[in-house]
Short mmCIF file of C-alpha atoms in Angstrom, two decimals:
data_model
loop_
_atom_site.label_atom_id
_atom_site.label_comp_id
_atom_site.label_asym_id
_atom_site.label_seq_id
_atom_site.Cartn_x
_atom_site.Cartn_y
_atom_site.Cartn_z
CA MET N 1 0.00 0.00 0.00
CA VAL N 2 1.30 3.45 -0.93
CA SER N 3 1.07 6.15 1.77
CA TYR N 4 -0.84 9.41 1.22
CA SER N 5 2.40 11.43 1.27
CA SER N 6 4.05 9.26 -1.36
CA ARG N 7 1.20 10.00 -3.72
CA PHE N 8 2.28 13.63 -3.65
CA ASN N 9 6.02 13.18 -3.89
CA TRP N 10 5.69 14.47 -7.47
CA PHE N 11 4.84 17.99 -6.25
CA TRP N 12 8.27 19.47 -5.47
CA PRO N 13 9.98 17.80 -8.44
CA PHE N 14 7.23 19.32 -10.58
CA ILE N 15 7.73 22.80 -9.09
CA TRP N 16 11.52 22.65 -9.48
CA ALA N 17 11.21 21.37 -13.06
CA LEU N 18 8.78 24.20 -13.81
CA VAL N 19 11.18 26.79 -12.38
CA LEU N 20 14.03 25.22 -14.35
CA GLY N 21 11.99 25.46 -17.56
CA VAL N 22 11.13 29.13 -16.99
CA LEU N 23 14.76 30.05 -16.23
CA LEU N 24 16.15 28.03 -19.15
CA GLY N 25 13.57 29.38 -21.59
CA THR N 26 14.24 32.97 -20.50
CA VAL N 27 17.99 32.66 -20.84
CA VAL N 28 17.68 30.92 -24.22
CA GLN N 29 15.37 33.59 -25.68
CA THR N 30 17.72 36.34 -24.46
CA GLN N 31 20.72 34.79 -26.19
CA ILE N 32 18.76 34.23 -29.42
CA ASN N 33 17.67 37.89 -29.50
CA LEU N 34 21.22 39.09 -28.80
CA LEU N 35 22.55 36.80 -31.52
CA ALA N 36 20.18 38.44 -34.04
CA LEU N 37 21.65 41.85 -33.10
CA GLN N 38 25.21 40.54 -33.29
CA GLU N 39 24.49 39.46 -36.86
CA LEU N 40 23.97 43.20 -37.53
CA ASN N 41 27.56 43.71 -36.29
CA MET N 42 26.44 44.99 -32.89
CA GLN N 43 29.14 44.51 -30.26
CA VAL N 44 27.76 42.73 -27.18
CA ASP N 45 30.30 42.27 -24.39
CA TRP N 46 29.80 39.91 -21.44
CA SER N 47 28.75 42.70 -19.10
CA THR N 48 25.99 43.79 -21.52
CA ARG N 49 24.95 40.18 -22.06
CA LEU N 50 24.68 39.64 -18.30
CA GLN N 51 22.68 42.86 -17.77
CA THR N 52 20.29 41.91 -20.57
CA THR N 53 19.83 38.42 -19.17
CA ILE N 54 19.08 39.80 -15.69
CA HIS N 55 16.60 42.29 -17.19
CA ASP N 56 14.76 39.46 -18.93
CA LEU N 57 14.76 37.27 -15.82
CA LEU N 58 12.97 40.11 -14.03
CA ASN N 59 10.65 41.23 -16.84
CA PHE N 60 10.23 38.46 -19.41
CA ALA N 61 10.29 35.47 -17.03
CA PRO N 62 6.93 36.30 -15.32
CA VAL N 63 5.17 36.47 -18.71
CA TYR N 64 6.89 33.33 -19.92
CA ALA N 65 6.03 31.58 -16.64
CA VAL N 66 2.34 32.01 -17.42
CA LEU N 67 2.73 30.55 -20.93
CA PHE N 68 5.13 27.78 -20.03
CA GLY N 69 3.46 27.05 -16.68
CA GLY N 70 0.08 26.44 -18.27
CA SER N 71 1.51 24.23 -21.00
CA PHE N 72 3.74 22.33 -18.55
CA ILE N 73 0.91 21.49 -16.15
CA VAL N 74 -1.26 20.10 -18.93
CA SER N 75 1.53 18.38 -20.89
CA GLN N 76 2.95 16.59 -17.85
CA ALA N 77 -0.48 15.46 -16.66
CA VAL N 78 -1.15 14.00 -20.11
CA ALA N 79 2.36 12.47 -20.25
CA LEU N 80 1.84 10.73 -16.89
CA PHE N 81 -1.51 9.41 -18.00
CA ILE N 82 -0.11 8.01 -21.26
CA SER N 83 2.94 6.50 -19.57
CA ARG N 84 0.73 4.28 -17.39
CA PHE N 85 0.05 2.18 -20.49
CA PHE N 86 3.76 1.76 -21.31
CA GLY N 87 5.27 1.27 -17.88
CA PRO N 88 7.63 3.46 -15.75
CA PRO N 89 10.56 3.53 -18.24
CA ALA N 90 8.36 5.27 -20.81
CA ARG N 91 7.68 8.17 -18.45
CA LEU N 92 11.03 9.78 -19.31
CA PHE N 93 10.18 9.80 -23.02
CA TRP N 94 6.59 11.04 -22.68
CA CYS N 95 7.38 13.78 -20.17
CA THR N 96 10.24 15.09 -22.33
CA LEU N 97 8.26 14.98 -25.56
CA GLY N 98 5.12 16.31 -23.87
CA ALA N 99 6.86 19.40 -22.49
CA ALA N 100 8.17 20.37 -25.95
CA LEU N 101 4.89 19.65 -27.78
CA GLY N 102 2.84 21.43 -25.10
CA LEU N 103 4.93 24.59 -25.40
CA TRP N 104 4.81 24.48 -29.21
CA ALA N 105 1.00 24.24 -29.12
CA THR N 106 0.85 27.11 -26.60
CA PHE N 107 3.00 29.35 -28.82
CA LYS N 108 0.72 28.64 -31.79
CA VAL N 109 -2.47 29.37 -29.85
CA VAL N 110 -1.08 32.57 -28.32
CA ASP N 111 0.15 33.83 -31.70
CA MET N 112 -3.33 33.27 -33.14
CA ILE N 113 -5.11 35.29 -30.45
CA ALA N 114 -2.53 37.95 -29.52
CA PRO N 115 -2.69 41.32 -31.35
CA MET N 116 0.91 41.00 -32.54
CA PRO N 117 1.81 38.20 -35.01
CA ILE N 118 4.44 36.57 -32.76
CA LEU N 119 4.50 37.25 -29.01
CA ILE N 120 7.85 35.65 -28.23
CA ALA N 121 10.39 37.18 -30.65
CA SER N 122 12.89 34.33 -30.28
CA THR N 123 10.41 31.97 -31.99
CA ARG N 124 10.45 33.96 -35.27
CA THR N 125 12.97 31.52 -36.78
CA ALA N 126 13.06 27.71 -36.87
CA THR N 127 16.33 27.73 -34.90
CA GLY N 128 14.84 29.96 -32.22
CA MET N 129 11.69 27.87 -31.95
CA LEU N 130 13.66 24.62 -31.65
CA SER N 131 15.90 26.16 -28.98
CA MET N 132 12.89 27.22 -26.88
CA LEU N 133 11.30 23.78 -27.29
CA GLY N 134 14.61 22.18 -26.33
CA ALA N 135 14.64 24.17 -23.07
CA ALA N 136 11.10 22.94 -22.36
CA ALA N 137 12.10 19.35 -23.12
CA VAL N 138 14.90 19.57 -20.54
CA SER N 139 12.38 20.54 -17.87
CA GLY N 140 10.13 17.62 -18.86
CA PHE N 141 13.11 15.27 -18.66
CA ALA N 142 14.03 16.71 -15.24
CA PHE N 143 10.51 16.20 -13.91
CA ALA N 144 10.45 12.58 -15.03
CA ARG N 145 13.83 11.93 -13.38
CA TRP N 146 13.21 13.82 -10.17
CA SER N 147 9.76 12.46 -9.42
CA ARG N 148 9.36 9.08 -7.73
CA LEU N 149 5.70 8.79 -8.66
CA LYS N 150 4.59 5.16 -9.15
CA SER N 151 3.17 4.58 -12.60
CA ARG N 152 -0.05 3.11 -11.17
CA TYR N 153 -0.95 6.51 -9.66
CA PRO N 154 -0.76 8.81 -12.71
CA ARG N 155 -4.47 9.54 -12.62
CA SER N 156 -4.17 11.01 -9.13
CA ALA N 157 -1.00 12.88 -10.12
CA ALA N 158 -2.54 14.20 -13.32
CA PHE N 159 -5.57 15.51 -11.43
CA SER N 160 -3.41 17.10 -8.74
CA ALA N 161 -1.08 18.60 -11.37
CA LEU N 162 -4.05 20.37 -12.92
CA LEU N 163 -4.93 21.78 -9.48
CA ALA N 164 -1.49 23.44 -9.43
CA ALA N 165 -2.74 25.83 -12.13
CA ALA N 166 -3.08 28.49 -9.43
CA ALA N 167 0.71 29.01 -9.52
CA VAL N 168 1.55 32.07 -11.70
CA VAL N 169 0.19 35.41 -13.10
CA SER N 170 0.69 39.23 -13.14
CA ALA N 171 0.09 42.46 -15.25
CA PRO N 172 0.63 46.33 -15.57
CA GLN N 173 -0.87 49.52 -17.26
CA ASP N 174 -0.91 53.37 -17.13
CA VAL N 175 -2.15 56.78 -18.63
CA LEU N 176 -1.56 60.60 -18.94
CA ALA N 177 -3.37 63.85 -18.00
CA GLN N 178 -4.33 66.95 -20.01
CA SER N 179 -4.68 70.71 -19.87
CA ASN N 180 -7.70 72.93 -20.60
CA THR N 181 -7.77 74.82 -23.90
CA ASN N 182 -10.36 77.18 -25.32
CA TYR N 183 -11.75 74.88 -28.02
CA GLU N 184 -14.83 72.84 -28.82
CA VAL N 185 -15.11 69.50 -30.59
CA ASN N 186 -18.02 68.66 -32.89
CA THR N 187 -18.80 65.75 -35.18
CA PHE N 188 -18.16 66.73 -38.81
CA VAL N 189 -18.74 63.32 -40.45
CA SER N 190 -20.02 60.04 -39.01
CA GLY N 191 -20.53 56.53 -40.33
CA VAL N 192 -17.14 56.01 -41.99
CA GLU N 193 -15.78 52.46 -41.79
CA SER N 194 -12.45 52.21 -39.95
CA PRO N 195 -11.08 55.50 -41.36
CA TRP N 196 -7.29 55.57 -41.67
CA SER N 197 -6.48 58.94 -43.24
CA MET N 198 -8.02 62.13 -44.59
CA ALA N 199 -6.98 64.66 -47.24
CA PHE N 200 -8.53 67.95 -48.33
CA LEU N 201 -9.04 68.88 -51.97
CA PRO N 202 -8.62 72.40 -53.40
CA ASP N 203 -12.41 72.84 -53.81
CA GLY N 204 -13.08 72.25 -50.10
CA ARG N 205 -14.11 68.60 -50.37
CA ALA N 206 -12.22 65.92 -48.47
CA LEU N 207 -11.24 62.31 -49.16
CA ILE N 208 -11.28 59.61 -46.48
CA ALA N 209 -9.38 56.34 -46.84
CA GLU N 210 -11.28 53.49 -45.18
CA LYS N 211 -9.00 50.65 -44.14
CA PRO N 212 -11.08 47.83 -45.71
CA GLY N 213 -10.35 49.35 -49.14
CA GLN N 214 -12.89 52.11 -49.86
CA LEU N 215 -12.23 55.76 -50.71
CA ARG N 216 -15.00 58.15 -49.65
CA VAL N 217 -15.75 61.72 -50.69
CA VAL N 218 -16.98 64.28 -48.16
CA GLY N 219 -18.51 67.60 -49.16
CA ALA N 220 -17.26 70.89 -47.72
CA ASP N 221 -20.41 70.85 -45.55
CA GLY N 222 -19.57 67.44 -44.07
CA ALA N 223 -22.01 65.45 -46.21
CA LEU N 224 -20.66 61.95 -46.84
CA GLN N 225 -21.20 60.73 -50.38
CA ALA N 226 -23.10 57.45 -50.07
CA LYS N 227 -21.27 55.63 -52.84
CA PRO N 228 -17.52 54.96 -52.44
CA VAL N 229 -15.15 55.97 -55.23
CA GLY N 230 -15.13 53.29 -57.94
CA ASN N 231 -12.30 51.35 -59.60
CA MET N 232 -10.08 51.11 -56.54
CA PRO N 233 -6.98 48.89 -56.78
CA ALA N 234 -7.21 45.50 -55.02
CA VAL N 235 -6.39 45.89 -51.31
CA PHE N 236 -5.16 43.13 -48.98
CA TYR N 237 -7.28 43.65 -45.84
CA SER N 238 -6.30 41.64 -42.76
CA GLY N 239 -5.01 42.55 -39.30
CA GLN N 240 -3.05 45.77 -39.75
CA ALA N 241 -3.14 45.46 -43.54
CA GLY N 242 -5.53 47.55 -45.61
CA PHE N 243 -5.96 50.86 -47.41
CA PHE N 244 -3.78 53.48 -45.72
CA ASP N 245 -3.17 56.92 -47.14
CA VAL N 246 -4.61 59.12 -49.87
CA LEU N 247 -2.54 62.06 -51.10
CA PRO N 248 -3.79 64.60 -53.68
CA ALA N 249 -0.91 65.79 -55.88
CA SER N 250 0.06 69.46 -55.64
CA HIS N 251 -1.28 69.77 -59.21
CA PHE N 252 -4.59 68.04 -58.38
CA ALA N 253 -6.66 71.08 -59.41
CA GLN N 254 -5.27 70.76 -62.96
CA THR N 255 -4.87 66.97 -63.29
CA GLY N 256 -7.05 65.29 -60.64
CA THR N 257 -4.04 63.12 -59.68
CA LEU N 258 -4.08 61.15 -56.43
CA PHE N 259 -1.58 58.82 -54.82
CA LEU N 260 -2.82 55.82 -52.82
CA SER N 261 -0.87 53.59 -50.41
CA TYR N 262 -2.23 50.17 -49.45
CA ALA N 263 -1.29 46.60 -48.61
CA CYS N 264 -1.27 44.32 -51.65
CA GLY N 265 -0.82 40.57 -52.09
CA ASN N 266 -1.96 37.94 -49.60
CA ARG N 267 -1.11 36.79 -46.08
CA SER N 268 1.82 34.64 -47.17
CA ALA N 269 3.34 37.18 -49.60
CA ASN N 270 2.46 40.85 -49.35
CA HIS N 271 3.87 44.33 -49.84
CA LEU N 272 3.05 47.97 -49.33
CA CYS N 273 2.03 49.34 -52.74
CA VAL N 274 1.69 52.89 -54.06
CA SER N 275 -0.50 53.71 -57.06
CA SER N 276 -1.26 56.91 -58.92
CA ALA N 277 -4.74 57.55 -60.32
CA LYS N 278 -7.01 60.30 -61.57
CA LEU N 279 -10.24 61.12 -59.72
CA SER N 280 -12.90 61.63 -62.38
CA SER N 281 -16.03 63.75 -62.17
CA SER N 282 -18.05 60.51 -62.12
CA ASN N 283 -16.62 59.62 -58.70
CA SER N 284 -14.34 56.90 -60.06
CA LEU N 285 -10.60 56.38 -60.45
CA GLU N 286 -9.08 56.41 -63.91
CA ASN N 287 -5.59 55.58 -65.18
CA VAL N 288 -4.82 53.57 -62.04
CA LYS N 289 -1.15 52.64 -62.16
CA GLU N 290 1.02 50.95 -59.55
CA ILE N 291 4.19 53.02 -59.32
CA PHE N 292 5.96 51.31 -56.41
CA ARG N 293 5.88 48.24 -54.18
CA THR N 294 8.18 47.27 -51.35
CA GLN N 295 10.65 44.45 -51.76
CA PHE N 296 10.71 41.76 -50.52
CA ALA N 297 7.32 39.97 -50.18
CA LYS N 298 6.75 39.39 -46.47
CA LYS N 299 4.45 37.08 -44.51
CA GLY N 300 1.88 38.22 -41.98
CA SER N 301 -0.21 41.37 -41.81
CA ALA N 302 1.62 43.81 -39.53
CA HIS N 303 3.73 46.99 -39.66
CA TYR N 304 3.24 48.57 -43.07
CA GLY N 305 3.82 52.25 -42.38
CA GLY N 306 1.87 53.68 -45.29
CA ARG N 307 2.04 57.47 -44.83
CA MET N 308 2.88 59.73 -47.77
CA VAL N 309 3.82 63.36 -48.33
CA GLU N 310 4.89 65.41 -51.35
CA LEU N 311 8.06 67.50 -51.05
CA PRO N 312 8.46 70.95 -52.67
CA ASP N 313 10.51 69.36 -55.47
CA SER N 314 7.45 67.20 -56.35
CA THR N 315 9.06 63.95 -55.16
CA LEU N 316 7.06 61.60 -52.92
CA ILE N 317 8.08 60.40 -49.47
CA VAL N 318 6.54 57.06 -48.44
CA THR N 319 6.99 55.32 -45.09
CA PHE N 320 7.31 51.58 -44.48
CA GLY N 321 7.20 49.33 -41.44
CA ASP N 322 9.54 46.52 -40.51
CA GLY N 323 6.93 43.78 -40.97
CA TYR N 324 7.10 43.07 -37.19
CA SER N 325 8.69 39.64 -37.50
CA TYR N 326 11.54 41.03 -39.62
CA ARG N 327 12.79 43.80 -37.33
CA GLU N 328 16.50 43.27 -38.07
CA GLU N 329 15.76 43.97 -41.75
CA ALA N 330 15.28 47.64 -40.82
CA GLN N 331 19.11 47.78 -40.80
CA ASN N 332 19.40 46.08 -44.19
CA LEU N 333 19.65 48.54 -47.08
CA GLY N 334 19.07 45.65 -49.48
CA ASN N 335 15.28 45.79 -48.93
CA HIS N 336 12.67 48.42 -48.09
CA LEU N 337 11.46 47.09 -44.71
CA GLY N 338 11.76 49.63 -41.89
CA SER N 339 12.70 52.49 -44.22
CA ILE N 340 11.41 55.77 -45.60
CA VAL N 341 11.72 56.04 -49.38
CA ARG N 342 11.75 58.95 -51.83
CA ILE N 343 10.51 58.43 -55.38
CA ASN N 344 9.44 60.52 -58.34
CA GLN N 345 5.73 60.70 -59.10
CA ASP N 346 6.12 58.05 -61.78
CA GLY N 347 7.91 55.71 -59.37
CA THR N 348 11.43 56.29 -60.72
CA VAL N 349 14.36 57.08 -58.42
CA PRO N 350 15.55 60.68 -57.90
CA ASN N 351 19.24 60.96 -58.82
CA ASP N 352 20.13 62.70 -55.54
CA ASN N 353 18.80 60.01 -53.20
CA PRO N 354 21.43 59.17 -50.55
CA PHE N 355 22.01 55.53 -51.55
CA VAL N 356 21.93 55.84 -55.35
CA GLY N 357 24.92 53.91 -56.72
CA LYS N 358 25.71 52.16 -53.42
CA ALA N 359 26.23 48.45 -53.98
CA GLY N 360 23.61 46.26 -52.30
CA ALA N 361 21.35 49.20 -51.35
CA LYS N 362 17.87 49.97 -52.66
CA PRO N 363 18.21 53.37 -54.36
CA GLU N 364 14.75 54.50 -53.26
CA ILE N 365 15.74 54.49 -49.56
CA TYR N 366 15.87 57.94 -47.98
CA SER N 367 16.37 56.94 -44.31
CA TYR N 368 16.32 53.63 -42.44
CA GLY N 369 16.28 52.01 -39.01
CA HIS N 370 12.55 52.62 -38.51
CA ARG N 371 9.99 50.34 -36.84
CA ASN N 372 6.56 51.40 -38.09
CA VAL N 373 6.25 54.98 -39.34
CA GLN N 374 2.59 56.06 -39.27
CA GLY N 375 2.97 59.83 -38.93
CA LEU N 376 4.59 62.05 -41.57
CA VAL N 377 4.61 65.80 -42.18
CA PHE N 378 6.60 68.25 -44.27
CA ASP N 379 7.00 71.45 -42.28
CA ALA N 380 7.22 74.02 -45.11
CA VAL N 381 7.90 76.96 -42.78
CA ASN N 382 11.05 75.32 -41.39
CA ASN N 383 11.81 73.20 -44.48
CA ARG N 384 12.00 69.92 -42.56
CA LEU N 385 10.52 66.45 -42.82
CA VAL N 386 9.18 65.08 -39.53
CA ALA N 387 7.95 61.55 -38.84
CA HIS N 388 6.93 59.48 -35.87
CA GLU N 389 6.93 55.74 -35.38
CA HIS N 390 5.50 53.12 -33.07
CA GLY N 391 7.77 51.58 -30.48
CA PRO N 392 6.85 48.24 -28.90
CA ARG N 393 6.11 48.61 -25.13
CA GLY N 394 7.37 52.17 -24.91
CA GLY N 395 9.81 53.80 -27.28
CA ASP N 396 7.34 55.57 -29.59
CA GLU N 397 9.35 58.41 -31.08
CA VAL N 398 9.28 61.55 -33.21
CA ASN N 399 12.21 62.12 -35.58
CA VAL N 400 13.35 64.94 -37.81
CA ILE N 401 14.17 63.00 -40.99
CA GLU N 402 17.38 63.66 -42.89
CA PRO N 403 18.62 61.76 -45.97
CA GLY N 404 20.87 58.77 -45.36
CA VAL N 405 20.44 58.75 -41.57
CA ASN N 406 20.04 55.57 -39.52
CA TYR N 407 17.33 56.05 -36.86
CA GLY N 408 18.40 53.03 -34.84
CA TRP N 409 15.73 50.34 -34.83
CA PRO N 410 16.33 47.69 -33.52
CA LEU N 411 19.92 48.49 -32.48
CA ALA N 412 18.76 51.21 -30.11
CA THR N 413 15.31 51.69 -28.58
CA TYR N 414 13.67 53.07 -25.44
CA GLY N 415 11.05 50.31 -25.57
CA ILE N 416 10.96 46.65 -24.62
CA ASP N 417 9.15 43.79 -26.32
CA TYR N 418 5.48 43.07 -25.58
CA SER N 419 6.62 39.97 -23.70
CA GLY N 420 8.81 42.08 -21.38
CA ALA N 421 12.03 40.89 -23.07
CA GLN N 422 14.71 43.41 -23.92
CA ILE N 423 14.96 44.08 -27.66
CA SER N 424 18.30 45.87 -27.48
CA PRO N 425 20.53 46.55 -24.49
CA PHE N 426 21.13 50.06 -25.89
CA LYS N 427 19.02 53.22 -25.87
CA GLU N 428 21.71 54.98 -27.89
CA TYR N 429 24.05 53.36 -30.37
CA GLU N 430 26.96 54.74 -32.35
CA GLY N 431 25.98 55.74 -35.88
CA THR N 432 22.26 56.11 -35.10
CA ARG N 433 20.17 59.25 -34.53
CA GLN N 434 18.35 59.95 -31.26
CA PRO N 435 14.65 60.91 -31.42
CA ALA N 436 13.36 64.45 -30.84
CA ILE N 437 11.00 63.02 -28.22
CA TYR N 438 9.97 59.52 -27.12
CA TRP N 439 7.20 58.07 -24.97
CA VAL N 440 7.44 55.43 -22.26
CA PRO N 441 4.91 53.91 -21.79
CA SER N 442 3.69 53.85 -25.37
CA ILE N 443 0.90 56.15 -26.56
CA ALA N 444 0.62 54.26 -29.92
CA PRO N 445 0.97 57.28 -32.25
CA SER N 446 -1.12 57.48 -35.42
CA GLY N 447 -1.48 60.42 -37.82
CA MET N 448 0.32 63.74 -37.49
CA ALA N 449 -0.16 67.32 -38.65
CA VAL N 450 1.74 70.60 -38.33
CA TYR N 451 -0.52 73.56 -37.58
CA GLN N 452 -0.12 76.74 -39.62
CA GLY N 453 -3.74 77.93 -39.50
CA ASP N 454 -5.18 81.15 -38.09
CA LEU N 455 -7.99 79.88 -35.83
CA PHE N 456 -5.55 78.96 -33.02
CA PRO N 457 -2.65 81.46 -33.05
CA ALA N 458 -1.10 79.86 -29.95
CA TRP N 459 -0.80 76.54 -31.80
CA LYS N 460 1.03 77.93 -34.83
CA GLY N 461 4.05 75.79 -35.71
CA SER N 462 3.00 72.98 -33.34
CA PHE N 463 2.96 69.31 -34.32
CA PHE N 464 -0.16 67.34 -33.42
CA VAL N 465 0.35 63.60 -32.89
CA GLY N 466 -2.74 61.38 -32.65
CA ALA N 467 -2.64 58.49 -30.20
CA LEU N 468 -4.51 55.19 -30.40
CA LYS N 469 -3.76 53.54 -27.08
CA ALA N 470 -3.68 56.77 -25.07
CA GLN N 471 -6.84 58.11 -26.80
CA GLN N 472 -5.54 61.66 -27.03
CA VAL N 473 -3.58 64.08 -29.19
CA ASN N 474 -0.14 65.31 -28.13
CA ARG N 475 0.79 68.85 -29.17
CA ILE N 476 4.56 69.18 -29.53
CA THR N 477 6.83 72.14 -30.17
CA LEU N 478 10.13 71.27 -31.85
CA LYS N 479 13.27 73.37 -31.68
CA GLY N 480 15.86 71.97 -34.05
CA ASN N 481 15.99 68.21 -33.45
CA LYS N 482 14.47 68.35 -29.95
CA ALA N 483 10.98 68.73 -28.50
CA VAL N 484 10.87 71.67 -26.07
CA GLN N 485 7.18 71.62 -25.15
CA GLU N 486 4.37 69.06 -24.97
CA GLU N 487 0.66 69.28 -24.16
CA VAL N 488 -1.99 66.56 -24.02
CA LEU N 489 -5.33 67.42 -25.69
CA PHE N 490 -8.76 65.93 -26.47
CA LYS N 491 -8.68 63.28 -23.75
CA GLU N 492 -12.37 64.02 -23.24
CA VAL N 493 -13.21 62.52 -26.66
CA GLY N 494 -12.53 59.08 -25.18
CA GLU N 495 -11.75 57.40 -28.52
CA ARG N 496 -8.68 56.14 -30.33
CA ILE N 497 -7.43 58.86 -32.67
CA ARG N 498 -6.29 57.49 -36.04
CA ASP N 499 -5.41 60.66 -37.96
CA VAL N 500 -5.00 64.40 -37.42
CA ARG N 501 -5.35 66.95 -40.23
CA VAL N 502 -5.52 70.73 -40.56
CA GLY N 503 -8.37 71.88 -42.79
CA PRO N 504 -8.29 74.82 -45.21
CA ASP N 505 -10.53 76.65 -42.71
CA GLY N 506 -7.84 76.44 -40.01
CA ALA N 507 -9.81 73.91 -37.95
CA LEU N 508 -8.20 70.71 -36.68
CA TYR N 509 -9.80 67.46 -37.86
CA LEU N 510 -9.52 64.19 -35.92
CA LEU N 511 -10.40 60.71 -37.28
CA THR N 512 -11.57 58.20 -34.70
CA ASP N 513 -10.43 54.59 -35.04
CA ASN N 514 -13.72 52.66 -34.96
CA ALA N 515 -15.65 50.31 -37.23
CA GLN N 516 -18.16 53.18 -37.41
CA GLY N 517 -15.68 56.02 -37.20
CA ARG N 518 -16.17 59.76 -37.08
CA VAL N 519 -14.40 62.88 -38.26
CA LEU N 520 -14.31 65.45 -35.46
CA ARG N 521 -13.83 69.18 -36.10
CA VAL N 522 -11.98 71.25 -33.50
CA THR N 523 -12.66 75.00 -33.52
CA PRO N 524 -12.29 77.85 -30.99
CA LYS N 525 -15.00 77.81 -28.35
CA THR N 526 -17.78 80.24 -29.22
CA PRO N 527 -18.58 82.86 -26.55
#
């Protein structure tokens, strides 16, 4: 007869094997992430490696403990149950295999339901995934060796193992405050589907790009034309992919020319594409022509960038994201991921681009080392190009863009990964440019505008950055390459802000990020 206590002699071996798996998995993912940076010629000494590992043990390990802990409890209970049919020697095999398979299944499930494509960055490659599964297998092997559980009691052990599910969990969050300003906010347009950007036409009308792939026309009085613009190019709509920006050419009044940026392709091979077209009087696009698409074709549906602006010399600036799972490619001049490009209006390359003639570099690239640039403005008064980009958890940043400059991602960042893991041990890195301002925690910046209207004299020259997560707009004053003033506005709206534009009337227009979105008009408060 087996005593009551011997039935539970699996408990401490299980706990120690679980702790071993969390520690091993954390250390392995840290080294994989550092190795990816070293392949970009980043120098990582032992002191930096140790500091990064300690950071991840404090910040990544709790998140990983939830994922691994859940999978380990279930996988080992199932392994013990199966091993009863094969005898005690088989327990070693089933516990080892079960730990690896359980973690693999957990990664797949989490990646399907999490907002980001891949939660644990070290699993982006086959080598990284196998290394993480190997660490899990070691813990399964350890549990099988350390436990003295008799094979005829697996049912009891399996049931008790499931009861241990109360073992691990934790979470954080935060927000900002705002000042009072003499303005009022009114709804200008409602009923637009997931609006992404807005552009005003010379005759007072406006165009709204709806993310699912429609282009809508709004009258100067705010009346939304019921029928979307016809003959749109095919848009890949999934996750963060969709129809992004619409930009009327400076000569629109004479030619009716528009530029459109959108995701094209499918989930397994897609790009950011730019097309030119003519908006006809019959509310349809004519002469639609693709003038540019990013190279290479990436998988997934995240981080496209997609903002556009026309410079005084009539060239186009277009922003691109790093594709999320390809972050190191933002340092590779051989493709367009994580870059800002400059092209002529027919898609050809301007001769004075910074990387024209450089072997192995895409000649369209204007700047690089970006994560996901979703705000872009040309400040004509100060003759400067300004962009902002999403960081991960923290590290959103505004940059004054200059040709040929490396803006650091992922070599240097003020943010950490969504999992709590450190992306880079450096906030500054030699050869990269520091941001004008950055946010920790993240505000999730969206559209951006520079105000040069007359309705709000105190705002003249300010940059307005919309925020999705923070549900606000940040007003920033830049002096040179640094922000010298910041104010939080429109918190009272209580909605995610997708785009910010200045209208020809001097009012500020805000797009809300909803399935049934609105365009809000900000004007001075009437007496």
